[in-house]
Amino acid sequence: MRKIILAMQVSLDGFFEGPDRDISWHMVDDELHRHFNQQLSSMGAFLDGRVTYELMEGFWPTADQDPSAGAVMAEFARIWRDMPKIVYSRTLTSAAWNTTVVRDVVPEEVLALKERPGGDLALGGAELADTFRRLGLIDEYWLYVHPVLIGRGRPLFKAADRKAQLRLLETRAFGNGVALLRYAA
């Protein structure tokens, strides 16, 4: 059965974005981007909320056509374009780039998606991730902790009424100081 994997970048103080959706503190260099490309290229689909989808759709479809884009960015542009995507949104009526729009997170539908053949499913977007977490649908958490304290912003996880005990699967340090913490639910 395929896994649903939440892969998110987070500051050391627990924020996934700063005020005004600022992510300029992300320290994505070629080494980290190559890692993302390697991990994400084997996925079966990207599962995103509307905000994340629109952010990605606003840049990645043509990023490899920019002469200043390096090979690693061009590779990810191709990965993103070609990957099947499911965007969960109550406001979008259609989406391009191999994307299906789904109105609501229905646990039975998500479980049926996990049973289909193919690679694991990459979950993106903090609001959507919170919904999946509350429904017990996340199998692994891949947290890329950046060595920066941004002080304020949107926390990755909202308050919850129950504790979730996770099991550490892997740690990895990158040359730029980012640390991957990989956990199983």
mmCIF file of C-alpha atoms in Angstrom:
data_model
loop_
_atom_site.group_PDB
_atom_site.id
_atom_site.type_symbol
_atom_site.label_atom_id
_atom_site.label_comp_id
_atom_site.label_asym_id
_atom_site.label_seq_id
_atom_site.Cartn_x
_atom_site.Cartn_y
_atom_site.Cartn_z
ATOM 1 C CA MET A 1 0.000 0.000 0.000
ATOM 2 C CA ARG A 2 1.233 3.488 -0.835
ATOM 3 C CA LYS A 3 2.106 5.892 1.962
ATOM 4 C CA ILE A 4 1.069 9.486 2.414
ATOM 5 C CA ILE A 5 4.154 11.501 3.209
ATOM 6 C CA LEU A 6 4.107 15.035 4.554
ATOM 7 C CA ALA A 7 7.324 16.720 3.434
ATOM 8 C CA MET A 8 7.618 20.255 4.812
ATOM 9 C CA GLN A 9 10.296 22.820 5.436
ATOM 10 C CA VAL A 10 10.178 24.377 8.876
ATOM 11 C CA SER A 11 12.194 26.881 10.879
ATOM 12 C CA LEU A 12 13.872 25.720 14.071
ATOM 13 C CA ASP A 13 11.152 27.513 16.025
ATOM 14 C CA GLY A 14 8.428 25.549 14.247
ATOM 15 C CA PHE A 15 7.107 27.862 11.532
ATOM 16 C CA PHE A 16 6.528 26.787 7.938
ATOM 17 C CA GLU A 17 6.181 30.383 6.763
ATOM 18 C CA GLY A 18 6.833 33.797 8.203
ATOM 19 C CA PRO A 19 4.516 36.804 8.228
ATOM 20 C CA ASP A 20 2.916 37.572 4.845
ATOM 21 C CA ARG A 21 3.685 34.000 3.679
ATOM 22 C CA ASP A 22 7.427 34.756 3.695
ATOM 23 C CA ILE A 23 9.581 31.739 2.843
ATOM 24 C CA SER A 24 12.714 33.703 1.929
ATOM 25 C CA TRP A 25 14.460 32.052 4.888
ATOM 26 C CA HIS A 26 14.385 28.644 3.147
ATOM 27 C CA MET A 27 17.969 27.547 2.551
ATOM 28 C CA VAL A 28 17.466 25.407 -0.556
ATOM 29 C CA ASP A 29 20.809 24.975 -2.263
ATOM 30 C CA ASP A 30 21.697 22.522 -5.055
ATOM 31 C CA GLU A 31 22.445 19.671 -2.627
ATOM 32 C CA LEU A 32 19.068 19.968 -0.896
ATOM 33 C CA HIS A 33 17.220 20.527 -4.181
ATOM 34 C CA ARG A 34 18.836 17.398 -5.696
ATOM 35 C CA HIS A 35 17.633 15.481 -2.633
ATOM 36 C CA PHE A 36 14.084 16.822 -3.120
ATOM 37 C CA ASN A 37 14.203 15.880 -6.808
ATOM 38 C CA GLN A 38 15.372 12.364 -6.007
ATOM 39 C CA GLN A 39 12.710 11.831 -3.340
ATOM 40 C CA LEU A 40 9.815 13.433 -5.199
ATOM 41 C CA SER A 41 10.498 11.979 -8.644
ATOM 42 C CA SER A 42 9.459 8.519 -7.415
ATOM 43 C CA MET A 43 6.156 9.692 -5.945
ATOM 44 C CA GLY A 44 2.850 8.622 -7.447
ATOM 45 C CA ALA A 45 1.155 12.008 -7.021
ATOM 46 C CA PHE A 46 1.304 15.344 -5.243
ATOM 47 C CA LEU A 47 -1.612 16.069 -2.890
ATOM 48 C CA ASP A 48 -1.865 19.812 -2.298
ATOM 49 C CA GLY A 49 -4.206 22.400 -0.917
ATOM 50 C CA ARG A 50 -5.234 25.292 -3.137
ATOM 51 C CA VAL A 51 -2.693 27.789 -1.774
ATOM 52 C CA THR A 52 0.231 25.413 -2.267
ATOM 53 C CA TYR A 53 -0.989 24.396 -5.709
ATOM 54 C CA GLU A 54 -1.332 28.010 -6.835
ATOM 55 C CA LEU A 55 2.134 28.837 -5.487
ATOM 56 C CA MET A 56 3.661 25.916 -7.385
ATOM 57 C CA GLU A 57 1.557 26.488 -10.510
ATOM 58 C CA GLY A 58 2.661 30.099 -10.618
ATOM 59 C CA PHE A 59 6.319 29.182 -11.065
ATOM 60 C CA TRP A 60 7.177 25.562 -11.906
ATOM 61 C CA PRO A 61 5.378 24.917 -15.222
ATOM 62 C CA THR A 62 7.857 27.074 -17.137
ATOM 63 C CA ALA A 63 10.792 27.348 -14.725
ATOM 64 C CA ASP A 64 12.981 25.179 -16.965
ATOM 65 C CA GLN A 65 12.562 27.688 -19.810
ATOM 66 C CA ASP A 66 14.321 30.428 -17.839
ATOM 67 C CA PRO A 67 17.938 30.637 -19.076
ATOM 68 C CA SER A 68 19.115 31.440 -15.544
ATOM 69 C CA ALA A 69 17.536 28.293 -14.078
ATOM 70 C CA GLY A 70 20.112 25.713 -13.186
ATOM 71 C CA ALA A 71 19.905 22.050 -14.084
ATOM 72 C CA VAL A 72 18.493 21.082 -10.684
ATOM 73 C CA MET A 73 15.634 23.569 -10.934
ATOM 74 C CA ALA A 74 14.930 22.549 -14.524
ATOM 75 C CA GLU A 75 14.755 18.924 -13.424
ATOM 76 C CA PHE A 76 12.208 19.753 -10.715
ATOM 77 C CA ALA A 77 10.118 21.753 -13.191
ATOM 78 C CA ARG A 78 9.810 18.612 -15.310
ATOM 79 C CA ILE A 79 9.020 16.475 -12.248
ATOM 80 C CA TRP A 80 6.294 18.879 -11.122
ATOM 81 C CA ARG A 81 4.741 19.232 -14.571
ATOM 82 C CA ASP A 82 4.620 15.503 -15.262
ATOM 83 C CA MET A 83 3.512 14.340 -11.806
ATOM 84 C CA PRO A 84 -0.210 13.670 -11.312
ATOM 85 C CA LYS A 85 -1.569 16.194 -8.847
ATOM 86 C CA ILE A 86 -4.679 16.272 -6.691
ATOM 87 C CA VAL A 87 -5.598 19.689 -5.344
ATOM 88 C CA TYR A 88 -8.139 19.860 -2.536
ATOM 89 C CA SER A 89 -10.169 23.029 -2.932
ATOM 90 C CA ARG A 90 -13.713 24.230 -2.524
ATOM 91 C CA THR A 91 -13.061 27.283 -4.719
ATOM 92 C CA LEU A 92 -11.093 26.024 -7.738
ATOM 93 C CA THR A 93 -13.278 24.729 -10.530
ATOM 94 C CA SER A 94 -10.458 23.458 -12.714
ATOM 95 C CA ALA A 95 -6.694 23.205 -12.753
ATOM 96 C CA ALA A 96 -4.050 22.515 -15.383
ATOM 97 C CA TRP A 97 -0.818 20.555 -15.444
ATOM 98 C CA ASN A 98 -2.115 17.021 -14.888
ATOM 99 C CA THR A 99 -4.229 18.117 -11.914
ATOM 100 C CA THR A 100 -7.524 16.826 -10.550
ATOM 101 C CA VAL A 101 -9.581 19.075 -8.266
ATOM 102 C CA VAL A 102 -11.283 17.385 -5.301
ATOM 103 C CA ARG A 103 -13.688 19.345 -3.103
ATOM 104 C CA ASP A 104 -13.298 17.638 0.281
ATOM 105 C CA VAL A 105 -10.990 15.248 2.067
ATOM 106 C CA VAL A 106 -13.047 12.065 2.353
ATOM 107 C CA PRO A 107 -11.071 9.476 4.341
ATOM 108 C CA GLU A 108 -12.500 6.515 2.396
ATOM 109 C CA GLU A 109 -11.476 8.110 -0.900
ATOM 110 C CA VAL A 110 -7.973 8.807 0.413
ATOM 111 C CA LEU A 111 -7.632 5.211 1.620
ATOM 112 C CA ALA A 112 -8.772 3.970 -1.808
ATOM 113 C CA LEU A 113 -6.150 6.235 -3.416
ATOM 114 C CA LYS A 114 -3.491 4.680 -1.184
ATOM 115 C CA GLU A 115 -4.505 1.208 -2.405
ATOM 116 C CA ARG A 116 -3.910 2.046 -6.061
ATOM 117 C CA PRO A 117 -0.613 0.937 -7.577
ATOM 118 C CA GLY A 118 2.216 3.427 -7.905
ATOM 119 C CA GLY A 119 4.562 5.503 -5.823
ATOM 120 C CA ASP A 120 3.867 7.106 -2.481
ATOM 121 C CA LEU A 121 1.802 10.291 -2.230
ATOM 122 C CA ALA A 122 3.495 13.597 -1.310
ATOM 123 C CA LEU A 123 1.293 15.815 0.839
ATOM 124 C CA GLY A 124 1.851 19.573 0.709
ATOM 125 C CA GLY A 125 0.264 22.561 2.381
ATOM 126 C CA ALA A 126 -0.128 23.155 6.089
ATOM 127 C CA GLU A 127 -3.925 23.481 6.128
ATOM 128 C CA LEU A 128 -4.368 20.273 4.157
ATOM 129 C CA ALA A 129 -1.724 18.545 6.266
ATOM 130 C CA ASP A 130 -3.613 19.521 9.415
ATOM 131 C CA THR A 131 -6.795 17.956 8.017
ATOM 132 C CA PHE A 132 -4.954 14.759 7.047
ATOM 133 C CA ARG A 133 -3.253 14.653 10.475
ATOM 134 C CA ARG A 134 -6.546 15.034 12.340
ATOM 135 C CA LEU A 135 -8.013 12.195 10.245
ATOM 136 C CA GLY A 136 -4.992 9.931 10.867
ATOM 137 C CA LEU A 137 -4.090 9.763 7.166
ATOM 138 C CA ILE A 138 -0.371 10.674 7.301
ATOM 139 C CA ASP A 139 2.028 7.719 7.309
ATOM 140 C CA GLU A 140 5.340 9.596 7.411
ATOM 141 C CA TYR A 141 6.538 13.065 8.312
ATOM 142 C CA TRP A 142 9.621 14.411 6.539
ATOM 143 C CA LEU A 143 10.541 17.630 8.311
ATOM 144 C CA TYR A 144 13.359 19.685 6.837
ATOM 145 C CA VAL A 145 14.459 21.859 9.748
ATOM 146 C CA HIS A 146 16.261 25.023 8.688
ATOM 147 C CA PRO A 147 18.802 26.485 11.122
ATOM 148 C CA VAL A 148 16.969 29.775 11.529
ATOM 149 C CA LEU A 149 14.679 31.256 14.157
ATOM 150 C CA ILE A 150 12.177 33.477 12.355
ATOM 151 C CA GLY A 151 10.368 34.550 15.522
ATOM 152 C CA ARG A 152 6.826 34.557 14.214
ATOM 153 C CA GLY A 153 4.696 33.266 11.409
ATOM 154 C CA ARG A 154 2.400 30.312 10.836
ATOM 155 C CA PRO A 155 3.243 27.228 12.884
ATOM 156 C CA LEU A 156 3.420 23.960 11.009
ATOM 157 C CA PHE A 157 1.074 22.190 13.395
ATOM 158 C CA LYS A 158 -2.108 23.523 14.967
ATOM 159 C CA ALA A 159 -3.139 22.639 18.492
ATOM 160 C CA ALA A 160 -4.718 19.196 18.738
ATOM 161 C CA ASP A 161 -6.694 17.349 21.382
ATOM 162 C CA ARG A 162 -4.697 14.144 21.154
ATOM 163 C CA LYS A 163 -1.060 13.225 21.257
ATOM 164 C CA ALA A 164 0.534 11.460 18.298
ATOM 165 C CA GLN A 165 3.568 9.341 19.139
ATOM 166 C CA LEU A 166 5.957 9.095 16.177
ATOM 167 C CA ARG A 167 8.865 6.734 15.509
ATOM 168 C CA LEU A 168 12.167 8.135 14.200
ATOM 169 C CA LEU A 169 13.164 6.501 10.906
ATOM 170 C CA GLU A 170 16.050 8.649 9.717
ATOM 171 C CA THR A 171 18.049 11.791 10.298
ATOM 172 C CA ARG A 172 20.256 13.479 7.755
ATOM 173 C CA ALA A 173 22.290 16.664 7.867
ATOM 174 C CA PHE A 174 22.882 18.681 4.712
ATOM 175 C CA GLY A 175 25.920 20.871 4.105
ATOM 176 C CA ASN A 176 23.918 24.080 4.497
ATOM 177 C CA GLY A 177 22.824 23.145 8.037
ATOM 178 C CA VAL A 178 19.329 21.887 7.175
ATOM 179 C CA ALA A 179 18.439 18.668 8.989
ATOM 180 C CA LEU A 180 15.948 16.083 7.772
ATOM 181 C CA LEU A 181 13.936 14.421 10.534
ATOM 182 C CA ARG A 182 11.941 11.524 9.114
ATOM 183 C CA TYR A 183 9.248 9.946 11.285
ATOM 184 C CA ALA A 184 6.638 7.202 10.901
ATOM 185 C CA ALA A 185 3.190 7.765 12.352
#
